[in-house]
PDB file of C-alpha atoms in Angstrom:
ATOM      1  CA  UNK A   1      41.562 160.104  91.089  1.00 51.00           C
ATOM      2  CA  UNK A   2      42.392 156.347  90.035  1.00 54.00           C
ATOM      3  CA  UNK A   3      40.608 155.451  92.084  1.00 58.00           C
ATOM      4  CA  UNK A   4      37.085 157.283  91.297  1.00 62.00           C
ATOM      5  CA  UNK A   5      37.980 156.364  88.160  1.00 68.00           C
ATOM      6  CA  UNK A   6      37.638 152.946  88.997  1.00 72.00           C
ATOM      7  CA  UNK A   7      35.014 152.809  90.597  1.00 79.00           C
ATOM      8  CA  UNK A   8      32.878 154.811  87.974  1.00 83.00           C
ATOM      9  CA  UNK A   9      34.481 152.080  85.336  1.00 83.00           C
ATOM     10  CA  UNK A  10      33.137 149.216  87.470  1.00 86.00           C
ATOM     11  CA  UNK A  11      29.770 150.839  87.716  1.00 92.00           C
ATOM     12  CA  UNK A  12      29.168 151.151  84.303  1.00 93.00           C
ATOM     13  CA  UNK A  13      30.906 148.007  83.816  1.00 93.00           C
ATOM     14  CA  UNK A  14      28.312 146.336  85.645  1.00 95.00           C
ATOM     15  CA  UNK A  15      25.093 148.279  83.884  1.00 97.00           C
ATOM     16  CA  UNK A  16      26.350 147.798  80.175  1.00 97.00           C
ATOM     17  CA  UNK A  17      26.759 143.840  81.381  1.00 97.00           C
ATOM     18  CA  UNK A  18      23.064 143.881  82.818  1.00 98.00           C
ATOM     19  CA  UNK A  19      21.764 145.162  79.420  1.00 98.00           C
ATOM     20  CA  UNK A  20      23.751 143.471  77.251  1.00 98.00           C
ATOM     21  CA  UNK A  21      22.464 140.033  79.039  1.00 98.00           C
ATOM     22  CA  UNK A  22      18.618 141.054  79.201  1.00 98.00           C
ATOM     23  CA  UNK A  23      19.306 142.023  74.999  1.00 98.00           C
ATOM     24  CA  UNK A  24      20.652 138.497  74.785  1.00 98.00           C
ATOM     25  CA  UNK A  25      17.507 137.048  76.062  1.00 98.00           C
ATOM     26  CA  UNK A  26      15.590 139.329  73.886  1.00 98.00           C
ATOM     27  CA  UNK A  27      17.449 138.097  70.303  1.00 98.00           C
ATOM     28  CA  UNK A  28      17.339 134.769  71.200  1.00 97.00           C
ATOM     29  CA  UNK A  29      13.858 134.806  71.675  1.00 97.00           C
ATOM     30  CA  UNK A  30      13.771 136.546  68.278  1.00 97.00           C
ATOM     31  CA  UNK A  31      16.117 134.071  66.837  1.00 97.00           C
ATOM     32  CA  UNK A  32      13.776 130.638  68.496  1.00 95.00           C
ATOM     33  CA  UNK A  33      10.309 132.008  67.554  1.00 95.00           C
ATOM     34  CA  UNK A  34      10.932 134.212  64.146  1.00 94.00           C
ATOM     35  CA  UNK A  35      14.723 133.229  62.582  1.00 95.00           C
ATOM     36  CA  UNK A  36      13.043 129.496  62.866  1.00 93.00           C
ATOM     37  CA  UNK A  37       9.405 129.772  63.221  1.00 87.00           C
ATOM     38  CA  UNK A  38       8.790 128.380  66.429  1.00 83.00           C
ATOM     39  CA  UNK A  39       5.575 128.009  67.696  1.00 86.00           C
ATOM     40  CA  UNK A  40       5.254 130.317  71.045  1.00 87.00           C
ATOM     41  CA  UNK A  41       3.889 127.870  73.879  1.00 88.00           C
ATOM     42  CA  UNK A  42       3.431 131.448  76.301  1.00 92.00           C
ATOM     43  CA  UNK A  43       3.090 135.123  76.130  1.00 93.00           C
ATOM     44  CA  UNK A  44       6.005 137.026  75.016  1.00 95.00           C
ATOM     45  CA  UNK A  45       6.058 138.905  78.570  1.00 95.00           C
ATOM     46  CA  UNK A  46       6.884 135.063  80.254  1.00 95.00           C
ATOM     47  CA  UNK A  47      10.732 135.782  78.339  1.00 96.00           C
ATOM     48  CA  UNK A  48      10.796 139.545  79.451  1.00 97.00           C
ATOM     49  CA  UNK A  49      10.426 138.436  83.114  1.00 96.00           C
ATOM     50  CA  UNK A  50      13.314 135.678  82.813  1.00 97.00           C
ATOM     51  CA  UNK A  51      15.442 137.950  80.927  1.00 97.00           C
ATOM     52  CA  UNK A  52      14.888 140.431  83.931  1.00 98.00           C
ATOM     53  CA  UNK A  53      15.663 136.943  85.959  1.00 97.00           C
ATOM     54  CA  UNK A  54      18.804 136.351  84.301  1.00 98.00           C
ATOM     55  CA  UNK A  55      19.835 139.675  84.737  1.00 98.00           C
ATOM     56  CA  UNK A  56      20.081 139.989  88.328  1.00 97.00           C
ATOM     57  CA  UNK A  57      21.102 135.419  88.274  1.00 97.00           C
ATOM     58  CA  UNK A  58      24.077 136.803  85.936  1.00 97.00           C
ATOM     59  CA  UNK A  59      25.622 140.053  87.501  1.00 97.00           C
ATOM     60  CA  UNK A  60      25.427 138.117  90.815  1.00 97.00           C
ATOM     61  CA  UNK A  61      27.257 135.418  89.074  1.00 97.00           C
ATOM     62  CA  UNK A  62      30.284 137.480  87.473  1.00 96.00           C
ATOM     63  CA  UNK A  63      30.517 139.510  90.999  1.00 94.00           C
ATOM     64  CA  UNK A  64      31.118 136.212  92.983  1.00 95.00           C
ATOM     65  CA  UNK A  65      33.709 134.850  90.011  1.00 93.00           C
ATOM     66  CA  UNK A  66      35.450 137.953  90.404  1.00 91.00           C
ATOM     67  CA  UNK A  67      34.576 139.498  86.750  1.00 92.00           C
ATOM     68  CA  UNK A  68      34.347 143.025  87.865  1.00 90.00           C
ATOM     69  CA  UNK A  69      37.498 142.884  89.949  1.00 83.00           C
ATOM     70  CA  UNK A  70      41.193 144.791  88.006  1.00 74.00           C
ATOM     71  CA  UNK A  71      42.319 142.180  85.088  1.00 73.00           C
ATOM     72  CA  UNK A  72      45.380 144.645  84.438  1.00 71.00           C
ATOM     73  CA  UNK A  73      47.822 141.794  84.844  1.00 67.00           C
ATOM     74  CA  UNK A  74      45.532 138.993  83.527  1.00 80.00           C
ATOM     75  CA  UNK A  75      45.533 137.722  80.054  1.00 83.00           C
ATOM     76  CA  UNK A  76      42.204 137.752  77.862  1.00 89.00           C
ATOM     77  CA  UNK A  77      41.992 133.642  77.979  1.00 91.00           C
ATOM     78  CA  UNK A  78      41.421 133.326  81.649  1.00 91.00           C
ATOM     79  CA  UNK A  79      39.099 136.085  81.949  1.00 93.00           C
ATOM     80  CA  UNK A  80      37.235 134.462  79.070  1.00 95.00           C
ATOM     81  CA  UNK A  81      37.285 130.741  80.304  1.00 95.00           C
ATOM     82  CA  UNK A  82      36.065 132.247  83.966  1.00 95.00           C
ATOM     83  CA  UNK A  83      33.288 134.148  82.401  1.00 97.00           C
ATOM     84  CA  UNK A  84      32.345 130.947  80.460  1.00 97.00           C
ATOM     85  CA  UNK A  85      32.125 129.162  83.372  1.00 97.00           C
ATOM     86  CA  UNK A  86      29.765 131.243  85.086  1.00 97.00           C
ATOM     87  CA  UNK A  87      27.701 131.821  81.789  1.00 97.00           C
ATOM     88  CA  UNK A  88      27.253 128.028  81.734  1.00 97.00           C
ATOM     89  CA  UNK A  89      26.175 127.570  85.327  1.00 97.00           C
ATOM     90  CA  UNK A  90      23.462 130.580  84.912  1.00 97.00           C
ATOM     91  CA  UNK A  91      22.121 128.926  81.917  1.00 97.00           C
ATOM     92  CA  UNK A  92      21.822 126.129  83.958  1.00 97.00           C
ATOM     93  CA  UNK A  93      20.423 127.603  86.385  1.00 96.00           C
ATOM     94  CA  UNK A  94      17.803 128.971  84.142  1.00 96.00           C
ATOM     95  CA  UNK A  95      16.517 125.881  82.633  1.00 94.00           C
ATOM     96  CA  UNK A  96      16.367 124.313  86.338  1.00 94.00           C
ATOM     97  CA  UNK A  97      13.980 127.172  86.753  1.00 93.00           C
ATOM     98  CA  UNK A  98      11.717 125.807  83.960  1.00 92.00           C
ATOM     99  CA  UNK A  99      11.963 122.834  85.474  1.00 90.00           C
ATOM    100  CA  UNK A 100      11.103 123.580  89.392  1.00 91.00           C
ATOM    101  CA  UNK A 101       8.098 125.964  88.083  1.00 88.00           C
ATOM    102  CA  UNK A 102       6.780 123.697  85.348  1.00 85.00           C
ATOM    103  CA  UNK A 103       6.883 125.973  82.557  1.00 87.00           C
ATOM    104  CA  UNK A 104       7.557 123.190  80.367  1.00 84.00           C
ATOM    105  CA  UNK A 105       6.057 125.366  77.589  1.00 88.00           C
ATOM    106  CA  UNK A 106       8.916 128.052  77.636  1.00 92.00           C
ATOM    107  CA  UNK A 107      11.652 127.095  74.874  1.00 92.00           C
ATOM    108  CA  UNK A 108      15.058 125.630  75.598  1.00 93.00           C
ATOM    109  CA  UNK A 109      16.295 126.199  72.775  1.00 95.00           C
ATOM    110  CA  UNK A 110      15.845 130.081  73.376  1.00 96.00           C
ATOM    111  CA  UNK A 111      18.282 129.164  76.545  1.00 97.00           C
ATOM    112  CA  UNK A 112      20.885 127.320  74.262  1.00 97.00           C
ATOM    113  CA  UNK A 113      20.381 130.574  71.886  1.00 97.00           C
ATOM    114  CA  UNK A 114      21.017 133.014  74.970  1.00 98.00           C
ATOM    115  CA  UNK A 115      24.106 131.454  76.051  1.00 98.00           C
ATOM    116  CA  UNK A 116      25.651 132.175  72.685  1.00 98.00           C
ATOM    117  CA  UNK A 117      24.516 135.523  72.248  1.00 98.00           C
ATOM    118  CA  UNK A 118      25.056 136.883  75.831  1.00 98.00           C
ATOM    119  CA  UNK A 119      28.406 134.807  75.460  1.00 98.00           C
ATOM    120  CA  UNK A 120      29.522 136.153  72.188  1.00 98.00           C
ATOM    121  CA  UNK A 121      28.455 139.427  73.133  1.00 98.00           C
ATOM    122  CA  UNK A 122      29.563 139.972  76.955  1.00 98.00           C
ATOM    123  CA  UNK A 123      33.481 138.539  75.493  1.00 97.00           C
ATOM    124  CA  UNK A 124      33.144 141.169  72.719  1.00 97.00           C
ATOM    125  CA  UNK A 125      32.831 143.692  74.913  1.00 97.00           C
ATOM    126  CA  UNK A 126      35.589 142.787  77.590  1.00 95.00           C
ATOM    127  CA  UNK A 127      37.701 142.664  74.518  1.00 94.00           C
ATOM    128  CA  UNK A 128      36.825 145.736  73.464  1.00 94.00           C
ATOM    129  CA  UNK A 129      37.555 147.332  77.120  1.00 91.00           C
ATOM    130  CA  UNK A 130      41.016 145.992  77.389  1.00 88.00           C
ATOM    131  CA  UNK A 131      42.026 147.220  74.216  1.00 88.00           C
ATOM    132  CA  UNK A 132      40.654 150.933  74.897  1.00 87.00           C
ATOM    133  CA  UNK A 133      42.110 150.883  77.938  1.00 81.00           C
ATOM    134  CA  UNK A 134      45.371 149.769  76.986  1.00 80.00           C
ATOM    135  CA  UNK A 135      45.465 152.537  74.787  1.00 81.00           C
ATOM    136  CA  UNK A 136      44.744 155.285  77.042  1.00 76.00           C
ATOM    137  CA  UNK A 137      47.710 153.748  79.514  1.00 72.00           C
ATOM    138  CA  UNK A 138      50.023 153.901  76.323  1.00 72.00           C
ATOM    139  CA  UNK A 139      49.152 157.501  75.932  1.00 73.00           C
ATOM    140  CA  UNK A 140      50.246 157.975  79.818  1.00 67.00           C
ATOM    141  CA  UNK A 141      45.953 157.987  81.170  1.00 71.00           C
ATOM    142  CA  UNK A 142      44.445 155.592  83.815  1.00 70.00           C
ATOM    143  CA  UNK A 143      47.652 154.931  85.614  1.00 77.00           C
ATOM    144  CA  UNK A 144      48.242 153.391  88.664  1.00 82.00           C
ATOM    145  CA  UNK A 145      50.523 154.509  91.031  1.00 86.00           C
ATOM    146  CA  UNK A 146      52.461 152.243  92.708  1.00 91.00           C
ATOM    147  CA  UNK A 147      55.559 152.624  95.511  1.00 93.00           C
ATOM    148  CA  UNK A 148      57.805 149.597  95.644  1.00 92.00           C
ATOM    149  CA  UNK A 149      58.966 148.076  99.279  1.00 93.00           C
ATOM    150  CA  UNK A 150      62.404 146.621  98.743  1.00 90.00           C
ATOM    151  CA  UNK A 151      65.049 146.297  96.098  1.00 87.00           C
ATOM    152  CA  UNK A 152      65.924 142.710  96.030  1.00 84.00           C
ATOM    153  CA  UNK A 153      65.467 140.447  92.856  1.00 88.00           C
ATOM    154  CA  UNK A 154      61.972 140.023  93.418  1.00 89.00           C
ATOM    155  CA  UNK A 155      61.518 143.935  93.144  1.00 89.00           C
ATOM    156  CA  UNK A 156      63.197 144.014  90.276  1.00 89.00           C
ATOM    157  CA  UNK A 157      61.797 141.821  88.363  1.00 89.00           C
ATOM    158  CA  UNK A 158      58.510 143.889  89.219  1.00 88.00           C
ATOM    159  CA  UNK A 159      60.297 146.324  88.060  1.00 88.00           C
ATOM    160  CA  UNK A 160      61.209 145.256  84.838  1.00 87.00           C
ATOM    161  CA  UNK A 161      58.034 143.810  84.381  1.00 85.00           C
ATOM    162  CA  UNK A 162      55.540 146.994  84.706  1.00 83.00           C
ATOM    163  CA  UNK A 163      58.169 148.777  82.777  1.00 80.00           C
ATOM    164  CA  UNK A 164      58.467 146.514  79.790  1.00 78.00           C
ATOM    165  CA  UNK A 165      54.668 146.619  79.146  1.00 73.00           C
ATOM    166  CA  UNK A 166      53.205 149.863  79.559  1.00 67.00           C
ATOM    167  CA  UNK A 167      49.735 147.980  78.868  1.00 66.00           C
ATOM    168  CA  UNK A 168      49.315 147.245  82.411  1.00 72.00           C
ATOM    169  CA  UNK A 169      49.231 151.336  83.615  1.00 77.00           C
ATOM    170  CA  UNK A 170      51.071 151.042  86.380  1.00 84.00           C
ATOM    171  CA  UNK A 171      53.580 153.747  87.117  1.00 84.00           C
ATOM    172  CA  UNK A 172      56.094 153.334  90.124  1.00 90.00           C
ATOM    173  CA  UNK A 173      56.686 156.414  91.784  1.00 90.00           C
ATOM    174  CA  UNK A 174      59.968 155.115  93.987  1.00 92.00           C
ATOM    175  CA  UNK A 175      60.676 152.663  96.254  1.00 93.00           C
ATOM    176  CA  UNK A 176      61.299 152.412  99.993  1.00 94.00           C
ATOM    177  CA  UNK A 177      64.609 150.876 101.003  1.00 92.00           C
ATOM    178  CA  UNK A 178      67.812 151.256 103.454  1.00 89.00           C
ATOM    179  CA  UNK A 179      69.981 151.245 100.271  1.00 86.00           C
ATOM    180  CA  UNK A 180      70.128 153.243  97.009  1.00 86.00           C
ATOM    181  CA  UNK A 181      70.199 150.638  94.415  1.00 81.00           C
ATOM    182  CA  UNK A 182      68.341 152.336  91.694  1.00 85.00           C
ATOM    183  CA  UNK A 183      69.900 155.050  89.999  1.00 82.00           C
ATOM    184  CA  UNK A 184      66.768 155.343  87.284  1.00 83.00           C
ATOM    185  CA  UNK A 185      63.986 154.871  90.354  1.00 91.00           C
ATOM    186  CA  UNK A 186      63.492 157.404  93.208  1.00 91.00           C
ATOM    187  CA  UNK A 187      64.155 156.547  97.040  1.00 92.00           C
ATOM    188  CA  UNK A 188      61.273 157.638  99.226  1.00 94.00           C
ATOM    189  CA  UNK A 189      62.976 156.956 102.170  1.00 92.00           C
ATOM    190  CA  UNK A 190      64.384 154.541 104.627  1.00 91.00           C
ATOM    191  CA  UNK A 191      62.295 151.073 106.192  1.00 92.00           C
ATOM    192  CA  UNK A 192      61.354 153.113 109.187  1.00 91.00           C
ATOM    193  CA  UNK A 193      59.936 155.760 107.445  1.00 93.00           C
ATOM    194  CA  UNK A 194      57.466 153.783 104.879  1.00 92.00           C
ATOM    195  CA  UNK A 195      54.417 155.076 107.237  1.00 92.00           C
ATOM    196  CA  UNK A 196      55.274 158.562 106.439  1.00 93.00           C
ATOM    197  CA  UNK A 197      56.020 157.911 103.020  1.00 92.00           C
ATOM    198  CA  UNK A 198      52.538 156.213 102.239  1.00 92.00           C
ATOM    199  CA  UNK A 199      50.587 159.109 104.233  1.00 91.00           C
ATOM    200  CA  UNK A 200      52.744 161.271 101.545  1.00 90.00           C
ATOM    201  CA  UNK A 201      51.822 159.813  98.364  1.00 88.00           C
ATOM    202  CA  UNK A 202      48.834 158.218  99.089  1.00 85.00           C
ATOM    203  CA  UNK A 203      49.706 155.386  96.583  1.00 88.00           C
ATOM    204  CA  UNK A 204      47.071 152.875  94.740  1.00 82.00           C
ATOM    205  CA  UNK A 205      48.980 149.925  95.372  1.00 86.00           C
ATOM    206  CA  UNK A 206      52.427 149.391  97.502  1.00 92.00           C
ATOM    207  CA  UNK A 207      53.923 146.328  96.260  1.00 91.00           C
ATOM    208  CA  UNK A 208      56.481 144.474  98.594  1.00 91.00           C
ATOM    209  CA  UNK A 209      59.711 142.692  97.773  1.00 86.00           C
ATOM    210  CA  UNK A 210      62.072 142.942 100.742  1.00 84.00           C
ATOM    211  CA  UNK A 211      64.923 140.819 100.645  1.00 73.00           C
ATOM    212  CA  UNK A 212      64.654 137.769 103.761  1.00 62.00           C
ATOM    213  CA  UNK A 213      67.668 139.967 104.957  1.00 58.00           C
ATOM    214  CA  UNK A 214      65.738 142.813 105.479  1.00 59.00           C
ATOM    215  CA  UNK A 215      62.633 141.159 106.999  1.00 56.00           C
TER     216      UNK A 215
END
C-alpha cells in the first residue's frame, strides 16, 4: 500500500511542479510587461510556448537531480540548495535558447523574474509537503515498513535513530538475527531464514547491519 501510495505522491508531485513552473513563467511575464511597463518586443503566445518549454526543460531537470526521489531522511537545506541548482541551470538554459534562435526581442528580465517566482514558489511547496507529511507519520499514516538485518551497533543506532524521530515514518517490524538481543524488537528469524522472512512480510525497505562476525 506504501508503496501505491508513493507512487501516486510522486505523480502528482511531478504535475503540481509542471504547473506551478508554467504559472511562474506566466507572472513573470505579468510582473516584466505590466508591474513595470515594459514594452512587449513579441506576441504574448512567444512566452506561452517557452513556458510550455520550460516545463518539460524543468521536470526533466529535477528527475535527473533526483528531486522526485524519498527525502524522508534528508533535511530541507539540501533539498533546497539541489533544487536551486537545477533552477539556475534551466534558466540558463532558457536564455541560451534566446540566444541560439535569435529572439533577441523576448525579455530577460522576464527570465531573471521566473527564476524567483518558480524558485520561491516550487521551495514553498516542498516545504509545505514535508510538513504535511510529517504530520500524517506522527499520527501513525504513510509508514514505511522496514525489517532490520543484524543487531550489531550499527543496527542499533538505526534503531535508535528511526525511533527517536517519528518524522521520518519508518516503522521496523523486527529484525533478522542468530541472537535475541532485543527484548523491545521482534525476531523474525534466524540468518538462514531471511528469504522466507522477506517473502513473509513483504517489507518496503530491509536495512542491513550485520556485525563483520556474522558476515
Amino acid at each position: 500500500m506504501i508503496k501505491e501510495n508513493q507512487r501516486l505522491l510522486n505523480q502528482l508531485h511531478v504535475i503540481s511542479d509542471g504547473v506551478l513552473v508554467f504559472a511562474s513563467m506566466m507572472i513573470a511575464y505579468f510582473i516584466r510587461f505590466y508591474v513595470f511597463s515594459g514594452i512587449e518586443g513579441v506576441p504574448f503566445a512567444y512566452y506561452v510556448y517557452l513556458g510550455l518549454l520550460a516545463v518539460v526543460l524543468c521536470l526533466i531537470s529535477y528527475g535527473m537531480a533526483g528531486l522526485y526521489s524519498s527525502y524522508r531522511a534528508i533535511r530541507f537545506h539540501r533539498e533546497a540548495a539541489r533544487f536551486l541548482c537545477a533552477n539556475t541551470l534551466d534558466t540558463m538554459a532558457l536564455t541560451s535558447v534566446l540566444f541560439v534562435f535569435r529572439l533577441e526581442h523576448m525579455s530577460r528580465w522576464t527570465l531573471v523574474f521566473f527564476f524567483l517566482v518558480s524558485s520561491f514558489l516550487l521551495l514553498s511547496k516542498r516545504a509545505a509537503m514535508r510538513i504535511l507529511l510529517r504530520r500524517y507519520r506522527r499520527m501513525g499514516y504513510n509508514q514505511k515498513h522496514v525489517v532490520l538485518v543484524g543487531d550489531g551497533p550499527m543496527a542499533e543506532t538505526y534503531l535508535k535513530r528511526v525511533t527517536a524521530d517519528r518524522n521520518l515514518g519508518f516503522q521496523v517490524d523486527g529484525y533478522v538475527s542468530d541472537s535475541l538481543t532485543w527484548k523491545e524488537l521482534a525476531n523474525l528469524g534466524r540468518y538462514d531464514q531471511l528469504e522466507q522472512v522477506l517473502d513473509s512480510l513483504v517489507p518496503d525497505e530491509v536495512v542491513v547491519a550485520v556485525r563483520a562476525a556474522d558476515e
